[in-house]
Every structure is written in structure tokens, then in C-alpha cells.
Backbone as XML, in Angstrom:
<?xml version="1.0"?>
<chain id="A" units="angstrom">
  <residue number="1" name="UNK">
    <atom name="N" x="0.824" y="-1.181" z="0.000"/>
    <atom name="CA" x="0.000" y="0.000" z="0.000"/>
    <atom name="C" x="0.871" y="1.249" z="0.000"/>
  </residue>
  <residue number="2" name="UNK">
    <atom name="N" x="0.215" y="2.412" z="0.015"/>
    <atom name="CA" x="0.895" y="3.697" z="-0.023"/>
    <atom name="C" x="0.817" y="4.347" z="1.355"/>
  </residue>
  <residue number="3" name="UNK">
    <atom name="N" x="1.941" y="4.892" z="1.801"/>
    <atom name="CA" x="1.975" y="5.660" z="3.042"/>
    <atom name="C" x="2.053" y="7.142" z="2.706"/>
  </residue>
  <residue number="4" name="UNK">
    <atom name="N" x="1.298" y="7.970" z="3.432"/>
    <atom name="CA" x="1.216" y="9.397" z="3.163"/>
    <atom name="C" x="1.505" y="10.189" z="4.425"/>
  </residue>
  <residue number="5" name="UNK">
    <atom name="N" x="2.296" y="11.251" z="4.283"/>
    <atom name="CA" x="2.628" y="12.124" z="5.396"/>
    <atom name="C" x="2.401" y="13.565" z="4.978"/>
  </residue>
  <residue number="6" name="UNK">
    <atom name="N" x="1.485" y="14.258" z="5.674"/>
    <atom name="CA" x="1.196" y="15.654" z="5.389"/>
    <atom name="C" x="2.081" y="16.580" z="6.214"/>
  </residue>
  <residue number="7" name="UNK">
    <atom name="N" x="2.272" y="17.799" z="5.704"/>
    <atom name="CA" x="2.979" y="18.830" z="6.436"/>
    <atom name="C" x="2.541" y="20.191" z="5.904"/>
  </residue>
  <residue number="8" name="UNK">
    <atom name="N" x="2.855" y="21.241" z="6.645"/>
    <atom name="CA" x="2.597" y="22.597" z="6.186"/>
    <atom name="C" x="1.428" y="23.298" z="6.843"/>
  </residue>
  <residue number="9" name="UNK">
    <atom name="N" x="0.687" y="22.610" z="7.692"/>
    <atom name="CA" x="-0.419" y="23.250" z="8.374"/>
    <atom name="C" x="0.066" y="24.262" z="9.394"/>
  </residue>
  <residue number="10" name="UNK">
    <atom name="N" x="-0.869" y="25.068" z="9.893"/>
    <atom name="CA" x="-0.510" y="26.067" z="10.878"/>
    <atom name="C" x="-1.614" y="27.071" z="11.088"/>
  </residue>
  <residue number="11" name="UNK">
    <atom name="N" x="-1.266" y="28.164" z="11.752"/>
    <atom name="CA" x="-2.196" y="29.243" z="12.071"/>
    <atom name="C" x="-1.895" y="30.444" z="11.185"/>
  </residue>
  <residue number="12" name="UNK">
    <atom name="N" x="-2.921" y="30.949" z="10.503"/>
    <atom name="CA" x="-2.764" y="32.118" z="9.642"/>
    <atom name="C" x="-3.935" y="33.068" z="9.837"/>
  </residue>
  <residue number="13" name="UNK">
    <atom name="N" x="-3.716" y="34.328" z="9.494"/>
    <atom name="CA" x="-4.781" y="35.318" z="9.512"/>
    <atom name="C" x="-5.670" y="35.163" z="8.288"/>
  </residue>
  <residue number="14" name="UNK">
    <atom name="N" x="-6.926" y="35.548" z="8.418"/>
    <atom name="CA" x="-7.813" y="35.555" z="7.266"/>
    <atom name="C" x="-7.197" y="36.387" z="6.145"/>
  </residue>
  <residue number="15" name="UNK">
    <atom name="N" x="-7.279" y="35.864" z="4.929"/>
    <atom name="CA" x="-6.664" y="36.517" z="3.789"/>
    <atom name="C" x="-5.248" y="36.055" z="3.505"/>
  </residue>
  <residue number="16" name="UNK">
    <atom name="N" x="-4.673" y="35.293" z="4.414"/>
    <atom name="CA" x="-3.324" y="34.798" z="4.251"/>
    <atom name="C" x="-3.258" y="33.532" z="3.427"/>
  </residue>
  <residue number="17" name="UNK">
    <atom name="N" x="-2.055" y="32.947" z="3.362"/>
    <atom name="CA" x="-1.813" y="31.779" z="2.526"/>
    <atom name="C" x="-1.045" y="30.707" z="3.273"/>
  </residue>
  <residue number="18" name="UNK">
    <atom name="N" x="-1.241" y="29.471" z="2.856"/>
    <atom name="CA" x="-0.493" y="28.321" z="3.329"/>
    <atom name="C" x="-0.309" y="27.360" z="2.171"/>
  </residue>
  <residue number="19" name="UNK">
    <atom name="N" x="0.777" y="26.592" z="2.205"/>
    <atom name="CA" x="0.960" y="25.515" z="1.252"/>
    <atom name="C" x="1.145" y="24.207" z="1.998"/>
  </residue>
  <residue number="20" name="UNK">
    <atom name="N" x="0.258" y="23.265" z="1.742"/>
    <atom name="CA" x="0.347" y="21.945" z="2.326"/>
    <atom name="C" x="1.108" y="21.012" z="1.394"/>
  </residue>
  <residue number="21" name="UNK">
    <atom name="N" x="1.851" y="20.080" z="1.982"/>
    <atom name="CA" x="2.580" y="19.083" z="1.214"/>
    <atom name="C" x="2.196" y="17.695" z="1.699"/>
  </residue>
  <residue number="22" name="UNK">
    <atom name="N" x="2.256" y="16.726" z="0.806"/>
    <atom name="CA" x="1.976" y="15.346" z="1.136"/>
    <atom name="C" x="2.969" y="14.466" z="0.400"/>
  </residue>
  <residue number="23" name="UNK">
    <atom name="N" x="3.805" y="13.772" z="1.145"/>
    <atom name="CA" x="4.816" y="12.891" z="0.572"/>
    <atom name="C" x="4.333" y="11.446" z="0.618"/>
  </residue>
  <residue number="24" name="UNK">
    <atom name="N" x="4.398" y="10.772" z="-0.517"/>
    <atom name="CA" x="3.959" y="9.389" z="-0.626"/>
    <atom name="C" x="5.157" y="8.446" z="-0.683"/>
  </residue>
  <residue number="25" name="UNK">
    <atom name="N" x="5.001" y="7.294" z="-0.073"/>
    <atom name="CA" x="6.028" y="6.260" z="-0.119"/>
    <atom name="C" x="5.350" y="4.895" z="-0.194"/>
  </residue>
  <residue number="26" name="UNK">
    <atom name="N" x="6.143" y="3.862" z="-0.394"/>
    <atom name="CA" x="5.589" y="2.530" z="-0.529"/>
    <atom name="C" x="5.340" y="2.193" z="-1.986"/>
  </residue>
  <residue number="27" name="UNK">
    <atom name="N" x="4.160" y="1.654" z="-2.271"/>
    <atom name="CA" x="3.816" y="1.213" z="-3.611"/>
    <atom name="C" x="3.290" y="2.372" z="-4.462"/>
  </residue>
  <residue number="28" name="UNK">
    <atom name="N" x="4.145" y="3.389" z="-4.639"/>
    <atom name="CA" x="3.731" y="4.598" z="-5.345"/>
    <atom name="C" x="3.484" y="4.367" z="-6.831"/>
  </residue>
  <residue number="29" name="UNK">
    <atom name="N" x="4.017" y="3.280" z="-7.372"/>
    <atom name="CA" x="3.805" y="2.983" z="-8.787"/>
    <atom name="C" x="2.342" y="2.749" z="-9.108"/>
  </residue>
  <residue number="30" name="UNK">
    <atom name="N" x="1.563" y="2.421" z="-8.100"/>
    <atom name="CA" x="0.162" y="2.090" z="-8.312"/>
    <atom name="C" x="-0.781" y="3.285" z="-8.183"/>
  </residue>
  <residue number="31" name="UNK">
    <atom name="N" x="-0.267" y="4.471" z="-7.863"/>
    <atom name="CA" x="-1.113" y="5.643" z="-7.657"/>
    <atom name="C" x="-1.723" y="6.112" z="-8.976"/>
  </residue>
  <residue number="32" name="UNK">
    <atom name="N" x="-3.021" y="6.293" z="-8.978"/>
    <atom name="CA" x="-3.705" y="6.847" z="-10.140"/>
    <atom name="C" x="-4.126" y="8.301" z="-9.928"/>
  </residue>
  <residue number="33" name="UNK">
    <atom name="N" x="-4.340" y="8.693" z="-8.664"/>
    <atom name="CA" x="-4.719" y="10.063" z="-8.353"/>
    <atom name="C" x="-4.425" y="10.342" z="-6.887"/>
  </residue>
  <residue number="34" name="UNK">
    <atom name="N" x="-4.250" y="11.607" z="-6.563"/>
    <atom name="CA" x="-4.116" y="12.022" z="-5.178"/>
    <atom name="C" x="-5.035" y="13.205" z="-4.938"/>
  </residue>
  <residue number="35" name="UNK">
    <atom name="N" x="-5.430" y="13.366" z="-3.694"/>
    <atom name="CA" x="-6.367" y="14.425" z="-3.391"/>
    <atom name="C" x="-6.252" y="14.930" z="-1.971"/>
  </residue>
  <residue number="36" name="UNK">
    <atom name="N" x="-6.997" y="15.995" z="-1.709"/>
    <atom name="CA" x="-7.074" y="16.588" z="-0.387"/>
    <atom name="C" x="-8.520" y="16.615" z="0.080"/>
  </residue>
  <residue number="37" name="UNK">
    <atom name="N" x="-8.706" y="16.266" z="1.341"/>
    <atom name="CA" x="-9.998" y="16.331" z="2.008"/>
    <atom name="C" x="-9.822" y="17.122" z="3.294"/>
  </residue>
  <residue number="38" name="UNK">
    <atom name="N" x="-10.918" y="17.541" z="3.904"/>
    <atom name="CA" x="-10.815" y="18.252" z="5.169"/>
    <atom name="C" x="-12.013" y="17.942" z="6.049"/>
  </residue>
  <residue number="39" name="UNK">
    <atom name="N" x="-11.809" y="18.066" z="7.356"/>
    <atom name="CA" x="-12.883" y="17.884" z="8.313"/>
    <atom name="C" x="-12.857" y="19.027" z="9.318"/>
  </residue>
  <residue number="40" name="UNK">
    <atom name="N" x="-13.900" y="19.831" z="9.309"/>
    <atom name="CA" x="-14.059" y="20.914" z="10.263"/>
    <atom name="C" x="-14.737" y="20.375" z="11.516"/>
  </residue>
  <residue number="41" name="UNK">
    <atom name="N" x="-14.580" y="21.055" z="12.647"/>
    <atom name="CA" x="-15.215" y="20.594" z="13.890"/>
    <atom name="C" x="-16.719" y="20.430" z="13.732"/>
  </residue>
  <residue number="42" name="UNK">
    <atom name="N" x="-17.226" y="19.282" z="14.145"/>
    <atom name="CA" x="-18.650" y="19.022" z="14.087"/>
    <atom name="C" x="-19.196" y="18.690" z="12.717"/>
  </residue>
  <residue number="43" name="UNK">
    <atom name="N" x="-18.330" y="18.546" z="11.721"/>
    <atom name="CA" x="-18.779" y="18.265" z="10.369"/>
    <atom name="C" x="-18.146" y="16.979" z="9.834"/>
  </residue>
  <residue number="44" name="UNK">
    <atom name="N" x="-18.743" y="16.440" z="8.793"/>
    <atom name="CA" x="-18.183" y="15.271" z="8.124"/>
    <atom name="C" x="-17.006" y="15.683" z="7.250"/>
  </residue>
  <residue number="45" name="UNK">
    <atom name="N" x="-16.132" y="14.733" z="6.992"/>
    <atom name="CA" x="-15.019" y="14.992" z="6.101"/>
    <atom name="C" x="-15.547" y="15.264" z="4.694"/>
  </residue>
  <residue number="46" name="UNK">
    <atom name="N" x="-14.979" y="16.284" z="4.028"/>
    <atom name="CA" x="-15.441" y="16.667" z="2.714"/>
    <atom name="C" x="-14.287" y="16.753" z="1.721"/>
  </residue>
  <residue number="47" name="UNK">
    <atom name="N" x="-14.615" y="16.554" z="0.474"/>
    <atom name="CA" x="-13.649" y="16.630" z="-0.607"/>
    <atom name="C" x="-13.235" y="18.070" z="-0.854"/>
  </residue>
  <residue number="48" name="UNK">
    <atom name="N" x="-11.936" y="18.290" z="-1.123"/>
    <atom name="CA" x="-11.416" y="19.616" z="-1.424"/>
    <atom name="C" x="-10.912" y="19.693" z="-2.865"/>
  </residue>
  <residue number="49" name="UNK">
    <atom name="N" x="-9.980" y="18.817" z="-3.235"/>
    <atom name="CA" x="-9.384" y="18.854" z="-4.568"/>
    <atom name="C" x="-8.737" y="17.514" z="-4.887"/>
  </residue>
  <residue number="50" name="UNK">
    <atom name="N" x="-8.598" y="17.215" z="-6.166"/>
    <atom name="CA" x="-7.884" y="16.022" z="-6.585"/>
    <atom name="C" x="-7.104" y="16.301" z="-7.859"/>
  </residue>
  <residue number="51" name="UNK">
    <atom name="N" x="-6.111" y="15.445" z="-8.129"/>
    <atom name="CA" x="-5.308" y="15.558" z="-9.336"/>
    <atom name="C" x="-4.942" y="14.154" z="-9.799"/>
  </residue>
  <residue number="52" name="UNK">
    <atom name="N" x="-5.053" y="13.890" z="-11.094"/>
    <atom name="CA" x="-4.637" y="12.598" z="-11.621"/>
    <atom name="C" x="-3.123" y="12.558" z="-11.706"/>
  </residue>
  <residue number="53" name="UNK">
    <atom name="N" x="-2.556" y="11.375" z="-11.477"/>
    <atom name="CA" x="-1.109" y="11.269" z="-11.356"/>
    <atom name="C" x="-0.383" y="11.416" z="-12.675"/>
  </residue>
  <residue number="54" name="UNK">
    <atom name="N" x="-0.951" y="10.899" z="-13.734"/>
    <atom name="CA" x="-0.307" y="10.949" z="-15.039"/>
    <atom name="C" x="-0.633" y="12.216" z="-15.816"/>
  </residue>
  <residue number="55" name="UNK">
    <atom name="N" x="-1.896" y="12.505" z="-16.000"/>
    <atom name="CA" x="-2.293" y="13.634" z="-16.820"/>
    <atom name="C" x="-2.327" y="14.974" z="-16.112"/>
  </residue>
  <residue number="56" name="UNK">
    <atom name="N" x="-2.409" y="14.964" z="-14.783"/>
    <atom name="CA" x="-2.452" y="16.206" z="-14.035"/>
    <atom name="C" x="-3.790" y="16.923" z="-14.087"/>
  </residue>
  <residue number="57" name="UNK">
    <atom name="N" x="-4.851" y="16.224" z="-14.439"/>
    <atom name="CA" x="-6.178" y="16.824" z="-14.462"/>
    <atom name="C" x="-6.637" y="17.128" z="-13.043"/>
  </residue>
  <residue number="58" name="UNK">
    <atom name="N" x="-7.155" y="18.330" z="-12.832"/>
    <atom name="CA" x="-7.550" y="18.766" z="-11.496"/>
    <atom name="C" x="-9.052" y="18.966" z="-11.393"/>
  </residue>
  <residue number="59" name="UNK">
    <atom name="N" x="-9.543" y="18.897" z="-10.160"/>
    <atom name="CA" x="-10.948" y="19.127" z="-9.869"/>
    <atom name="C" x="-11.053" y="19.655" z="-8.451"/>
  </residue>
  <residue number="60" name="UNK">
    <atom name="N" x="-11.924" y="20.669" z="-8.245"/>
    <atom name="CA" x="-12.062" y="21.324" z="-6.953"/>
    <atom name="C" x="-13.521" y="21.427" z="-6.538"/>
  </residue>
  <residue number="61" name="UNK">
    <atom name="N" x="-13.740" y="21.483" z="-5.230"/>
    <atom name="CA" x="-15.070" y="21.836" z="-4.770"/>
    <atom name="C" x="-15.263" y="23.324" z="-5.051"/>
  </residue>
  <residue number="62" name="UNK">
    <atom name="N" x="-16.499" y="23.745" z="-5.250"/>
    <atom name="CA" x="-16.781" y="25.099" z="-5.695"/>
    <atom name="C" x="-16.259" y="26.172" z="-4.734"/>
  </residue>
  <residue number="63" name="UNK">
    <atom name="N" x="-16.319" y="25.927" z="-3.449"/>
    <atom name="CA" x="-15.969" y="26.951" z="-2.474"/>
    <atom name="C" x="-14.481" y="27.293" z="-2.440"/>
  </residue>
  <residue number="64" name="UNK">
    <atom name="N" x="-13.633" y="26.464" z="-3.055"/>
    <atom name="CA" x="-12.196" y="26.736" z="-3.059"/>
    <atom name="C" x="-11.645" y="26.928" z="-4.465"/>
  </residue>
  <residue number="65" name="UNK">
    <atom name="N" x="-12.476" y="26.819" z="-5.473"/>
    <atom name="CA" x="-12.042" y="26.816" z="-6.873"/>
    <atom name="C" x="-11.157" y="28.002" z="-7.233"/>
  </residue>
  <residue number="66" name="UNK">
    <atom name="N" x="-11.495" y="29.188" z="-6.772"/>
    <atom name="CA" x="-10.773" y="30.400" z="-7.138"/>
    <atom name="C" x="-9.640" y="30.747" z="-6.185"/>
  </residue>
  <residue number="67" name="UNK">
    <atom name="N" x="-9.429" y="29.922" z="-5.163"/>
    <atom name="CA" x="-8.457" y="30.256" z="-4.132"/>
    <atom name="C" x="-7.375" y="29.193" z="-3.926"/>
  </residue>
  <residue number="68" name="UNK">
    <atom name="N" x="-7.700" y="27.929" z="-4.165"/>
    <atom name="CA" x="-6.767" y="26.828" z="-3.915"/>
    <atom name="C" x="-6.249" y="26.261" z="-5.229"/>
  </residue>
  <residue number="69" name="UNK">
    <atom name="N" x="-5.020" y="25.750" z="-5.197"/>
    <atom name="CA" x="-4.428" y="25.096" z="-6.353"/>
    <atom name="C" x="-3.749" y="23.808" z="-5.920"/>
  </residue>
  <residue number="70" name="UNK">
    <atom name="N" x="-4.133" y="22.698" z="-6.530"/>
    <atom name="CA" x="-3.485" y="21.427" z="-6.264"/>
    <atom name="C" x="-2.471" y="21.154" z="-7.370"/>
  </residue>
  <residue number="71" name="UNK">
    <atom name="N" x="-1.326" y="20.615" z="-7.005"/>
    <atom name="CA" x="-0.289" y="20.285" z="-7.967"/>
    <atom name="C" x="0.482" y="19.070" z="-7.473"/>
  </residue>
  <residue number="72" name="UNK">
    <atom name="N" x="1.292" y="18.496" z="-8.350"/>
    <atom name="CA" x="2.083" y="17.342" z="-7.929"/>
    <atom name="C" x="3.437" y="17.330" z="-8.610"/>
  </residue>
  <residue number="73" name="UNK">
    <atom name="N" x="4.395" y="16.705" z="-7.943"/>
    <atom name="CA" x="5.728" y="16.477" z="-8.466"/>
    <atom name="C" x="5.908" y="14.968" z="-8.477"/>
  </residue>
  <residue number="74" name="UNK">
    <atom name="N" x="5.716" y="14.349" z="-9.635"/>
    <atom name="CA" x="5.763" y="12.895" z="-9.729"/>
    <atom name="C" x="7.127" y="12.335" z="-9.329"/>
  </residue>
  <residue number="75" name="UNK">
    <atom name="N" x="8.203" y="13.042" z="-9.703"/>
    <atom name="CA" x="9.543" y="12.573" z="-9.382"/>
    <atom name="C" x="9.775" y="12.516" z="-7.881"/>
  </residue>
  <residue number="76" name="UNK">
    <atom name="N" x="9.119" y="13.398" z="-7.133"/>
    <atom name="CA" x="9.264" y="13.440" z="-5.682"/>
    <atom name="C" x="8.136" y="12.720" z="-4.961"/>
  </residue>
  <residue number="77" name="UNK">
    <atom name="N" x="7.190" y="12.172" z="-5.727"/>
    <atom name="CA" x="6.030" y="11.497" z="-5.142"/>
    <atom name="C" x="5.329" y="12.385" z="-4.118"/>
  </residue>
  <residue number="78" name="UNK">
    <atom name="N" x="5.138" y="13.641" z="-4.493"/>
    <atom name="CA" x="4.596" y="14.625" z="-3.579"/>
    <atom name="C" x="3.469" y="15.410" z="-4.238"/>
  </residue>
  <residue number="79" name="UNK">
    <atom name="N" x="2.420" y="15.672" z="-3.472"/>
    <atom name="CA" x="1.318" y="16.504" z="-3.923"/>
    <atom name="C" x="1.230" y="17.714" z="-3.008"/>
  </residue>
  <residue number="80" name="UNK">
    <atom name="N" x="0.812" y="18.855" z="-3.566"/>
    <atom name="CA" x="0.745" y="20.104" z="-2.827"/>
    <atom name="C" x="-0.656" y="20.695" z="-2.912"/>
  </residue>
  <residue number="81" name="UNK">
    <atom name="N" x="-0.985" y="21.496" z="-1.921"/>
    <atom name="CA" x="-2.205" y="22.290" z="-1.956"/>
    <atom name="C" x="-1.847" y="23.714" z="-1.555"/>
  </residue>
  <residue number="82" name="UNK">
    <atom name="N" x="-1.821" y="24.605" z="-2.539"/>
    <atom name="CA" x="-1.576" y="26.019" z="-2.281"/>
    <atom name="C" x="-2.902" y="26.671" z="-1.950"/>
  </residue>
  <residue number="83" name="UNK">
    <atom name="N" x="-3.003" y="27.264" z="-0.777"/>
    <atom name="CA" x="-4.241" y="27.866" z="-0.303"/>
    <atom name="C" x="-4.029" y="29.364" z="-0.132"/>
  </residue>
  <residue number="84" name="UNK">
    <atom name="N" x="-4.756" y="30.149" z="-0.907"/>
    <atom name="CA" x="-4.682" y="31.603" z="-0.849"/>
    <atom name="C" x="-6.013" y="32.177" z="-0.392"/>
  </residue>
  <residue number="85" name="UNK">
    <atom name="N" x="-5.981" y="33.424" z="0.044"/>
    <atom name="CA" x="-7.193" y="34.121" z="0.485"/>
    <atom name="C" x="-7.988" y="33.281" z="1.471"/>
  </residue>
  <residue number="86" name="UNK">
    <atom name="N" x="-7.313" y="32.757" z="2.467"/>
    <atom name="CA" x="-7.948" y="31.853" z="3.417"/>
    <atom name="C" x="-9.027" y="32.558" z="4.229"/>
  </residue>
  <residue number="87" name="UNK">
    <atom name="N" x="-10.081" y="31.815" z="4.512"/>
    <atom name="CA" x="-11.218" y="32.292" z="5.280"/>
    <atom name="C" x="-11.354" y="31.463" z="6.551"/>
  </residue>
  <residue number="88" name="UNK">
    <atom name="N" x="-12.055" y="32.006" z="7.523"/>
    <atom name="CA" x="-12.238" y="31.287" z="8.775"/>
    <atom name="C" x="-12.923" y="29.942" z="8.549"/>
  </residue>
  <residue number="89" name="UNK">
    <atom name="N" x="-13.801" y="29.862" z="7.565"/>
    <atom name="CA" x="-14.495" y="28.610" z="7.288"/>
    <atom name="C" x="-13.597" y="27.540" z="6.668"/>
  </residue>
  <residue number="90" name="UNK">
    <atom name="N" x="-12.365" y="27.904" z="6.314"/>
    <atom name="CA" x="-11.398" y="26.920" z="5.840"/>
    <atom name="C" x="-10.725" y="26.179" z="6.989"/>
  </residue>
  <residue number="91" name="UNK">
    <atom name="N" x="-10.951" y="26.620" z="8.210"/>
    <atom name="CA" x="-10.358" y="25.969" z="9.372"/>
    <atom name="C" x="-10.815" y="24.518" z="9.446"/>
  </residue>
  <residue number="92" name="UNK">
    <atom name="N" x="-9.851" y="23.602" z="9.478"/>
    <atom name="CA" x="-10.156" y="22.176" z="9.478"/>
    <atom name="C" x="-8.861" y="21.386" z="9.583"/>
  </residue>
  <residue number="93" name="UNK">
    <atom name="N" x="-9.002" y="20.098" z="9.813"/>
    <atom name="CA" x="-7.892" y="19.179" z="9.637"/>
    <atom name="C" x="-7.904" y="18.737" z="8.180"/>
  </residue>
  <residue number="94" name="UNK">
    <atom name="N" x="-6.786" y="18.908" z="7.509"/>
    <atom name="CA" x="-6.679" y="18.565" z="6.097"/>
    <atom name="C" x="-5.974" y="17.230" z="5.939"/>
  </residue>
  <residue number="95" name="UNK">
    <atom name="N" x="-6.565" y="16.353" z="5.135"/>
    <atom name="CA" x="-6.052" y="15.011" z="4.924"/>
    <atom name="C" x="-5.650" y="14.806" z="3.470"/>
  </residue>
  <residue number="96" name="UNK">
    <atom name="N" x="-4.514" y="14.200" z="3.270"/>
    <atom name="CA" x="-4.068" y="13.774" z="1.956"/>
    <atom name="C" x="-4.543" y="12.346" z="1.717"/>
  </residue>
  <residue number="97" name="UNK">
    <atom name="N" x="-4.922" y="12.045" z="0.482"/>
    <atom name="CA" x="-5.374" y="10.707" z="0.139"/>
    <atom name="C" x="-4.847" y="10.302" z="-1.232"/>
  </residue>
  <residue number="98" name="UNK">
    <atom name="N" x="-4.703" y="8.998" z="-1.432"/>
    <atom name="CA" x="-4.269" y="8.448" z="-2.710"/>
    <atom name="C" x="-5.207" y="7.322" z="-3.107"/>
  </residue>
  <residue number="99" name="UNK">
    <atom name="N" x="-5.396" y="7.158" z="-4.403"/>
    <atom name="CA" x="-6.206" y="6.050" z="-4.880"/>
    <atom name="C" x="-5.442" y="5.260" z="-5.931"/>
  </residue>
  <residue number="100" name="UNK">
    <atom name="N" x="-5.578" y="3.956" z="-5.846"/>
    <atom name="CA" x="-4.945" y="3.054" z="-6.798"/>
    <atom name="C" x="-5.983" y="2.367" z="-7.671"/>
  </residue>
  <residue number="101" name="UNK">
    <atom name="N" x="-7.244" y="2.547" z="-7.330"/>
    <atom name="CA" x="-8.367" y="2.021" z="-8.097"/>
    <atom name="C" x="-9.307" y="3.186" z="-8.380"/>
  </residue>
  <residue number="102" name="UNK">
    <atom name="N" x="-9.813" y="3.264" z="-9.600"/>
    <atom name="CA" x="-10.703" y="4.359" z="-9.969"/>
    <atom name="C" x="-11.881" y="4.437" z="-9.002"/>
  </residue>
  <residue number="103" name="UNK">
    <atom name="N" x="-12.123" y="5.656" z="-8.502"/>
    <atom name="CA" x="-13.227" y="5.971" z="-7.601"/>
    <atom name="C" x="-13.074" y="5.373" z="-6.207"/>
  </residue>
  <residue number="104" name="UNK">
    <atom name="N" x="-11.890" y="4.870" z="-5.880"/>
    <atom name="CA" x="-11.637" y="4.315" z="-4.552"/>
    <atom name="C" x="-10.405" y="4.972" z="-3.932"/>
  </residue>
  <residue number="105" name="UNK">
    <atom name="N" x="-10.607" y="5.682" z="-2.825"/>
    <atom name="CA" x="-9.497" y="6.286" z="-2.088"/>
    <atom name="C" x="-8.961" y="5.244" z="-1.113"/>
  </residue>
  <residue number="106" name="UNK">
    <atom name="N" x="-7.763" y="4.741" z="-1.378"/>
    <atom name="CA" x="-7.218" y="3.580" z="-0.680"/>
    <atom name="C" x="-6.346" y="3.927" z="0.514"/>
  </residue>
  <residue number="107" name="UNK">
    <atom name="N" x="-5.605" y="5.027" z="0.439"/>
    <atom name="CA" x="-4.632" y="5.378" z="1.464"/>
    <atom name="C" x="-4.874" y="6.792" z="1.960"/>
  </residue>
  <residue number="108" name="UNK">
    <atom name="N" x="-4.632" y="6.990" z="3.259"/>
    <atom name="CA" x="-4.880" y="8.288" z="3.885"/>
    <atom name="C" x="-3.735" y="8.686" z="4.800"/>
  </residue>
  <residue number="109" name="UNK">
    <atom name="N" x="-3.433" y="9.982" z="4.821"/>
    <atom name="CA" x="-2.506" y="10.505" z="5.792"/>
    <atom name="C" x="-3.200" y="10.734" z="7.122"/>
  </residue>
  <residue number="110" name="UNK">
    <atom name="N" x="-2.442" y="11.159" z="8.123"/>
    <atom name="CA" x="-2.996" y="11.362" z="9.454"/>
    <atom name="C" x="-3.553" y="12.762" z="9.671"/>
  </residue>
  <residue number="111" name="UNK">
    <atom name="N" x="-3.344" y="13.658" z="8.729"/>
    <atom name="CA" x="-3.933" y="14.983" z="8.787"/>
    <atom name="C" x="-2.996" y="16.048" z="9.319"/>
  </residue>
  <residue number="112" name="UNK">
    <atom name="N" x="-3.246" y="17.283" z="8.900"/>
    <atom name="CA" x="-2.521" y="18.438" z="9.395"/>
    <atom name="C" x="-3.519" y="19.568" z="9.652"/>
  </residue>
  <residue number="113" name="UNK">
    <atom name="N" x="-3.386" y="20.221" z="10.796"/>
    <atom name="CA" x="-4.347" y="21.236" z="11.220"/>
    <atom name="C" x="-4.088" y="22.561" z="10.521"/>
  </residue>
  <residue number="114" name="UNK">
    <atom name="N" x="-5.155" y="23.144" z="9.973"/>
    <atom name="CA" x="-5.121" y="24.490" z="9.417"/>
    <atom name="C" x="-6.119" y="25.333" z="10.198"/>
  </residue>
  <residue number="115" name="UNK">
    <atom name="N" x="-5.640" y="26.412" z="10.805"/>
    <atom name="CA" x="-6.496" y="27.306" z="11.569"/>
    <atom name="C" x="-6.378" y="28.714" z="11.005"/>
  </residue>
  <residue number="116" name="UNK">
    <atom name="N" x="-7.512" y="29.295" z="10.644"/>
    <atom name="CA" x="-7.556" y="30.636" z="10.075"/>
    <atom name="C" x="-8.253" y="31.547" z="11.071"/>
  </residue>
  <residue number="117" name="UNK">
    <atom name="N" x="-7.549" y="32.548" z="11.551"/>
    <atom name="CA" x="-8.096" y="33.481" z="12.527"/>
    <atom name="C" x="-8.688" y="34.694" z="11.829"/>
  </residue>
  <residue number="118" name="UNK">
    <atom name="N" x="-9.701" y="35.285" z="12.444"/>
    <atom name="CA" x="-10.369" y="36.443" z="11.876"/>
    <atom name="C" x="-10.256" y="37.657" z="12.778"/>
  </residue>
</chain>
């Protein structure tokens, strides 16, 4: 399987920026896509963004489309989430995920906390 480790979370002011990183190891040859999810207090985990490993096709939830950018460095087995114009409602634990089967998220990181103060 694939092991994932997130980093880059922290505390920022509203309107500020953060870049999250997720390093993959293990059976990385089998990765078809990687993505970011988040869970805010009292809410279910929700999809944020994804990127296909080969073609680099991206997809975002509407609320972050104009502010967040997902990217990947295949040689480094790393995916990034650049977050700009952060809002208090972006406060959540952010999780990196990888899938080796279409429509199935197989591996998950342990999460990194993002807190946006207002």
C-alpha cells in the first residue's frame, strides 16, 4: 500500500496563505490520483481537490475553486495544496489521500491542522 505524510499546516490570519505538502512512499507505482480532504469541527469529512497522477487533471469543490491550487511532483512522489485568500471557514484538519483504483481512495494521511483566525 501507499503511506502518506502531510505537512505545512498552521495558524494564519484571514486573507493569508499556506501551502500543504503530502509525501507518498511505498507502492507509489500504483497511484492513479491524489487528493485533499478536510474535516471541520462538528462536520463530516469533505472533498477539497484532486489531481490525476499521469495527466495532471484537477478538480475542486466550488468553495475553493478560485483560491486553492493542487499540484504534484511525480519525481518526488509529492502533492501540494496552495491555499490563498484563506477564510475562517477553511479551518479544518486537512487530509491527503491516494487512490490506486478508480473511484476508490485507498490510502490516507494522518492529517494536518489548518487554523484561520479572523
